[in-house]
Amino acid sequence: EDQVTQSPEALRLQEGESSSLNCSYTVSGLRGLFWYRQDPGKGPEFLFTLYSAGEEKEKERLKATLTKKESFLHITAPKPEDSATYLCAVQPDTGRRALTFGSGTRLQVQP
Amino acid sequence: SAVISQKPSRDICQRGTSLTIQCQVDSQVTMMFWYRQQPGQSLTLIATANQGSEATYESGFVIDKFPISRPNLTFSTLTVSNMSPEDSSIYLCSVEGSTGGRYNEQFFGPGTRLTVL
């Protein structure tokens, strides 16, 4: 059974204080690892897909990395508008297309 | 990426009644997914809906409680039947779409926030 664990559950940062969010996963074979951002009352917004260990992707202040057991979402010099819940999900290489999600990290960036 | 709309955006319903949620996509997609997000929780898959075939339900979800229709490649409905307060959740429609990557990504609609009294 695929499993995704995210840590920490909640993170409070000062504006400009860089940090990382962790996503540990267990899957028989990985087709893709997804990162989403979710604002309160809205659906998840797609950020990145990572496919293989060593891969990195960047978008503005966000950088996602992938190893064989975990992924990190690095946030550099965050701003208050980066405050949201960040979700990690995995898709196995079994042909199953639905995603298994972690419980998310609630990020609050204070000015 | 696909643009997805859901109706209604929110509703308050009485226990024992049913609600049908609509999901409309701006392009033809093969696979659509319905997820549930209970208060303070992450997303849980209810079922996968392919056009022209019966929906495939996850463990713990049954067709009598969550019937799904998929009449064409741009539309689907999820009905929450005989509702109880435990059904209070956000219901999310998702589809696969391409951003030019190796495989298709999954994109989500804005969700339907359901409260059952």
Tab-separated table of C-alpha atoms in Angstrom:
chain	number	residue	atom	x	y	z
A	1	GLU	CA	0.000	0.000	0.000
A	2	ASP	CA	1.319	3.412	-0.980
A	3	GLN	CA	2.023	5.755	1.911
A	4	VAL	CA	2.980	9.418	2.107
A	5	THR	CA	4.085	11.208	5.283
A	6	GLN	CA	4.661	14.938	5.418
A	7	SER	CA	6.508	16.908	8.058
A	8	PRO	CA	6.208	19.175	9.827
A	9	GLU	CA	2.422	19.396	10.161
A	10	ALA	CA	2.679	23.146	10.560
A	11	LEU	CA	5.470	25.654	10.074
A	12	ARG	CA	5.606	29.313	10.937
A	13	LEU	CA	8.318	31.421	9.299
A	14	GLN	CA	9.263	35.036	9.286
A	15	GLU	CA	9.317	36.727	5.905
A	16	GLY	CA	12.677	35.995	4.294
A	17	GLU	CA	13.412	32.987	6.523
A	18	SER	CA	14.151	30.041	4.227
A	19	SER	CA	13.153	26.484	5.157
A	20	SER	CA	12.242	23.055	3.775
A	21	LEU	CA	9.204	20.816	3.879
A	22	ASN	CA	9.626	17.049	3.863
A	23	CYS	CA	7.635	14.338	2.100
A	24	SER	CA	8.574	10.716	2.811
A	25	TYR	CA	6.959	8.067	0.672
A	26	THR	CA	6.606	4.325	0.311
A	27	VAL	CA	5.554	2.992	-3.056
A	28	SER	CA	6.388	-0.207	-4.894
A	29	GLY	CA	7.486	1.751	-7.937
A	30	LEU	CA	7.219	5.481	-8.487
A	31	ARG	CA	5.701	6.936	-11.643
A	32	GLY	CA	5.610	10.473	-10.287
A	33	LEU	CA	5.674	12.569	-7.125
A	34	PHE	CA	3.466	15.651	-7.118
A	35	TRP	CA	3.507	18.852	-5.095
A	36	TYR	CA	0.400	20.998	-4.747
A	37	ARG	CA	-0.437	24.226	-2.978
A	38	GLN	CA	-3.868	24.575	-1.396
A	39	ASP	CA	-5.319	27.827	-0.135
A	40	PRO	CA	-8.221	27.752	2.336
A	41	GLY	CA	-11.524	26.953	0.657
A	42	LYS	CA	-9.923	26.167	-2.706
A	43	GLY	CA	-8.863	23.135	-4.661
A	44	PRO	CA	-5.196	22.092	-4.821
A	45	GLU	CA	-3.070	24.028	-7.301
A	46	PHE	CA	-0.479	22.006	-9.217
A	47	LEU	CA	3.148	23.007	-8.594
A	48	PHE	CA	5.552	20.260	-9.704
A	49	THR	CA	5.910	16.680	-10.825
A	50	LEU	CA	9.169	14.815	-10.157
A	51	TYR	CA	9.815	11.492	-11.849
A	52	SER	CA	13.219	10.156	-10.811
A	53	ALA	CA	15.747	10.445	-8.003
A	54	GLY	CA	18.056	13.410	-8.406
A	55	GLU	CA	15.522	15.460	-10.317
A	56	GLU	CA	14.943	19.081	-9.284
A	57	LYS	CA	12.373	21.657	-10.368
A	58	GLU	CA	12.010	25.329	-9.513
A	59	LYS	CA	9.242	27.882	-9.604
A	60	GLU	CA	9.822	31.339	-8.206
A	61	ARG	CA	10.802	30.860	-4.543
A	62	LEU	CA	10.049	27.125	-4.550
A	63	LYS	CA	12.409	24.294	-5.400
A	64	ALA	CA	11.446	20.624	-5.254
A	65	THR	CA	13.936	17.772	-5.049
A	66	LEU	CA	13.527	13.994	-5.087
A	67	THR	CA	15.414	11.017	-3.679
A	68	LYS	CA	14.393	7.354	-3.676
A	69	LYS	CA	12.645	7.749	-0.327
A	70	GLU	CA	11.673	11.378	0.063
A	71	SER	CA	11.116	14.741	-1.516
A	72	PHE	CA	11.837	18.199	-0.210
A	73	LEU	CA	10.134	21.455	-1.024
A	74	HIS	CA	12.598	24.249	-0.351
A	75	ILE	CA	11.198	27.727	0.149
A	76	THR	CA	13.733	30.514	-0.296
A	77	ALA	CA	13.080	33.949	1.222
A	78	PRO	CA	9.348	33.316	1.607
A	79	LYS	CA	6.757	36.043	1.459
A	80	PRO	CA	3.382	36.215	3.267
A	81	GLU	CA	1.632	35.230	0.033
A	82	ASP	CA	3.397	31.859	0.207
A	83	SER	CA	1.222	31.009	3.212
A	84	ALA	CA	-0.825	27.930	2.306
A	85	THR	CA	-1.019	24.191	2.855
A	86	TYR	CA	1.475	22.267	0.724
A	87	LEU	CA	0.445	18.762	-0.282
A	88	CYS	CA	2.614	15.932	-1.548
A	89	ALA	CA	1.218	12.975	-3.491
A	90	VAL	CA	2.567	9.890	-5.245
A	91	GLN	CA	1.450	7.979	-8.299
A	92	PRO	CA	2.671	4.383	-8.611
A	93	ASP	CA	3.972	2.765	-11.775
A	94	THR	CA	1.373	-0.018	-11.543
A	95	GLY	CA	-1.020	1.611	-13.997
A	96	ARG	CA	-3.114	3.082	-11.194
A	97	ARG	CA	-3.511	6.743	-12.082
A	98	ALA	CA	-5.086	8.081	-8.892
A	99	LEU	CA	-2.859	9.847	-6.378
A	100	THR	CA	-2.146	9.016	-2.747
A	101	PHE	CA	-1.796	12.193	-0.712
A	102	GLY	CA	0.031	13.089	2.452
A	103	SER	CA	-1.662	15.084	5.181
A	104	GLY	CA	0.048	18.317	4.169
A	105	THR	CA	2.174	21.018	5.794
A	106	ARG	CA	0.423	24.242	6.811
A	107	LEU	CA	2.852	27.069	6.170
A	108	GLN	CA	2.375	30.514	7.664
A	109	VAL	CA	4.768	33.306	6.684
A	110	GLN	CA	4.603	36.341	8.899
A	111	PRO	CA	5.608	39.819	7.674
B	1	SER	CA	-3.657	22.601	-18.203
B	2	ALA	CA	-7.379	21.878	-17.971
B	3	VAL	CA	-9.855	24.374	-16.559
B	4	ILE	CA	-12.328	22.664	-14.248
B	5	SER	CA	-15.522	24.048	-12.779
B	6	GLN	CA	-17.768	22.519	-10.143
B	7	LYS	CA	-21.351	23.203	-9.162
B	8	PRO	CA	-22.484	23.982	-6.567
B	9	SER	CA	-19.514	25.642	-4.879
B	10	ARG	CA	-21.109	25.015	-1.506
B	11	ASP	CA	-24.331	23.742	-0.021
B	12	ILE	CA	-25.977	23.080	3.315
B	13	CYS	CA	-28.213	20.032	3.311
B	14	GLN	CA	-30.435	18.151	5.713
B	15	ARG	CA	-29.594	14.614	6.738
B	16	GLY	CA	-31.306	11.933	4.682
B	17	THR	CA	-31.311	13.990	1.493
B	18	SER	CA	-29.072	13.674	-1.576
B	19	LEU	CA	-26.904	16.176	-3.443
B	20	THR	CA	-25.533	15.914	-6.964
B	21	ILE	CA	-22.241	17.671	-7.691
B	22	GLN	CA	-21.335	18.552	-11.265
B	23	CYS	CA	-17.851	18.713	-12.746
B	24	GLN	CA	-17.264	20.385	-16.121
B	25	VAL	CA	-13.915	20.436	-17.954
B	26	ASP	CA	-12.966	22.756	-20.823
B	27	SER	CA	-11.359	19.958	-22.838
B	28	GLN	CA	-11.920	16.264	-23.452
B	29	VAL	CA	-10.287	14.044	-20.862
B	30	THR	CA	-10.242	10.296	-20.507
B	31	MET	CA	-9.862	9.927	-16.774
B	32	MET	CA	-11.682	11.845	-14.066
B	33	PHE	CA	-11.342	11.339	-10.363
B	34	TRP	CA	-13.484	12.253	-7.374
B	35	TYR	CA	-11.784	12.960	-4.045
B	36	ARG	CA	-13.092	13.851	-0.609
B	37	GLN	CA	-11.347	16.150	1.861
B	38	GLN	CA	-12.818	16.006	5.335
B	39	PRO	CA	-12.280	18.977	7.664
B	40	GLY	CA	-8.605	19.370	8.491
B	41	GLN	CA	-7.696	16.228	6.558
B	42	SER	CA	-5.952	15.463	3.309
B	43	LEU	CA	-7.514	14.142	0.124
B	44	THR	CA	-8.981	10.649	-0.124
B	45	LEU	CA	-9.936	9.115	-3.461
B	46	ILE	CA	-13.591	8.104	-3.772
B	47	ALA	CA	-13.613	6.719	-7.304
B	48	THR	CA	-12.154	6.869	-10.786
B	49	ALA	CA	-14.604	7.634	-13.604
B	50	ASN	CA	-13.813	6.769	-17.219
B	51	GLN	CA	-16.199	7.643	-19.996
B	52	GLY	CA	-18.130	4.648	-21.240
B	53	SER	CA	-17.425	2.379	-18.300
B	54	GLU	CA	-18.545	1.919	-14.728
B	55	ALA	CA	-16.739	3.952	-12.097
B	56	THR	CA	-14.148	2.154	-9.999
B	57	TYR	CA	-14.603	2.742	-6.285
B	58	GLU	CA	-11.978	2.716	-3.567
B	59	SER	CA	-12.264	0.583	-0.474
B	60	GLY	CA	-14.788	2.116	1.895
B	61	PHE	CA	-16.824	3.810	-0.826
B	62	VAL	CA	-19.819	2.158	-2.525
B	63	ILE	CA	-21.888	2.959	-5.572
B	64	ASP	CA	-25.173	3.100	-3.661
B	65	LYS	CA	-23.819	5.896	-1.484
B	66	PHE	CA	-21.785	7.741	-4.147
B	67	PRO	CA	-23.247	7.065	-7.594
B	68	ILE	CA	-21.219	8.608	-10.404
B	69	SER	CA	-22.164	9.397	-13.978
B	70	ARG	CA	-19.759	10.067	-16.853
B	71	PRO	CA	-21.891	10.739	-19.916
B	72	ASN	CA	-19.128	12.279	-22.061
B	73	LEU	CA	-15.468	13.302	-22.067
B	74	THR	CA	-16.019	16.732	-20.484
B	75	PHE	CA	-18.570	16.116	-17.742
B	76	SER	CA	-19.205	14.004	-14.658
B	77	THR	CA	-21.496	14.028	-11.640
B	78	LEU	CA	-21.084	12.660	-8.145
B	79	THR	CA	-24.148	12.155	-5.976
B	80	VAL	CA	-23.888	11.957	-2.209
B	81	SER	CA	-26.916	9.915	-1.176
B	82	ASN	CA	-28.822	9.655	2.084
B	83	MET	CA	-26.482	12.151	3.684
B	84	SER	CA	-25.386	12.223	7.304
B	85	PRO	CA	-23.270	14.816	9.149
B	86	GLU	CA	-20.222	12.555	8.573
B	87	ASP	CA	-20.519	13.364	4.856
B	88	SER	CA	-19.663	16.996	5.534
B	89	SER	CA	-16.535	17.500	3.431
B	90	ILE	CA	-15.082	19.211	0.427
B	91	TYR	CA	-15.652	17.128	-2.697
B	92	LEU	CA	-13.091	17.616	-5.459
B	93	CYS	CA	-13.101	16.662	-9.095
B	94	SER	CA	-9.750	15.995	-10.760
B	95	VAL	CA	-8.615	15.300	-14.320
B	96	GLU	CA	-5.392	14.453	-16.070
B	97	GLY	CA	-3.891	17.105	-18.290
B	98	SER	CA	-0.563	17.934	-19.852
B	99	THR	CA	1.937	20.673	-19.101
B	100	GLY	CA	4.423	19.177	-21.516
B	101	GLY	CA	6.064	16.905	-18.984
B	102	ARG	CA	6.856	13.228	-19.306
B	103	TYR	CA	3.407	12.171	-18.185
B	104	ASN	CA	0.119	13.933	-17.607
B	105	GLU	CA	-0.372	15.798	-14.375
B	106	GLN	CA	-3.571	15.928	-12.361
B	107	PHE	CA	-5.478	19.142	-11.974
B	108	PHE	CA	-8.231	19.877	-9.511
B	109	GLY	CA	-11.459	21.786	-9.578
B	110	PRO	CA	-12.290	24.408	-6.958
B	111	GLY	CA	-14.252	21.926	-4.859
B	112	THR	CA	-17.765	21.706	-3.450
B	113	ARG	CA	-18.036	22.415	0.256
B	114	LEU	CA	-20.865	20.315	1.687
B	115	THR	CA	-22.302	20.748	5.172
B	116	VAL	CA	-24.886	18.242	6.402
B	117	LEU	CA	-27.037	19.225	9.350
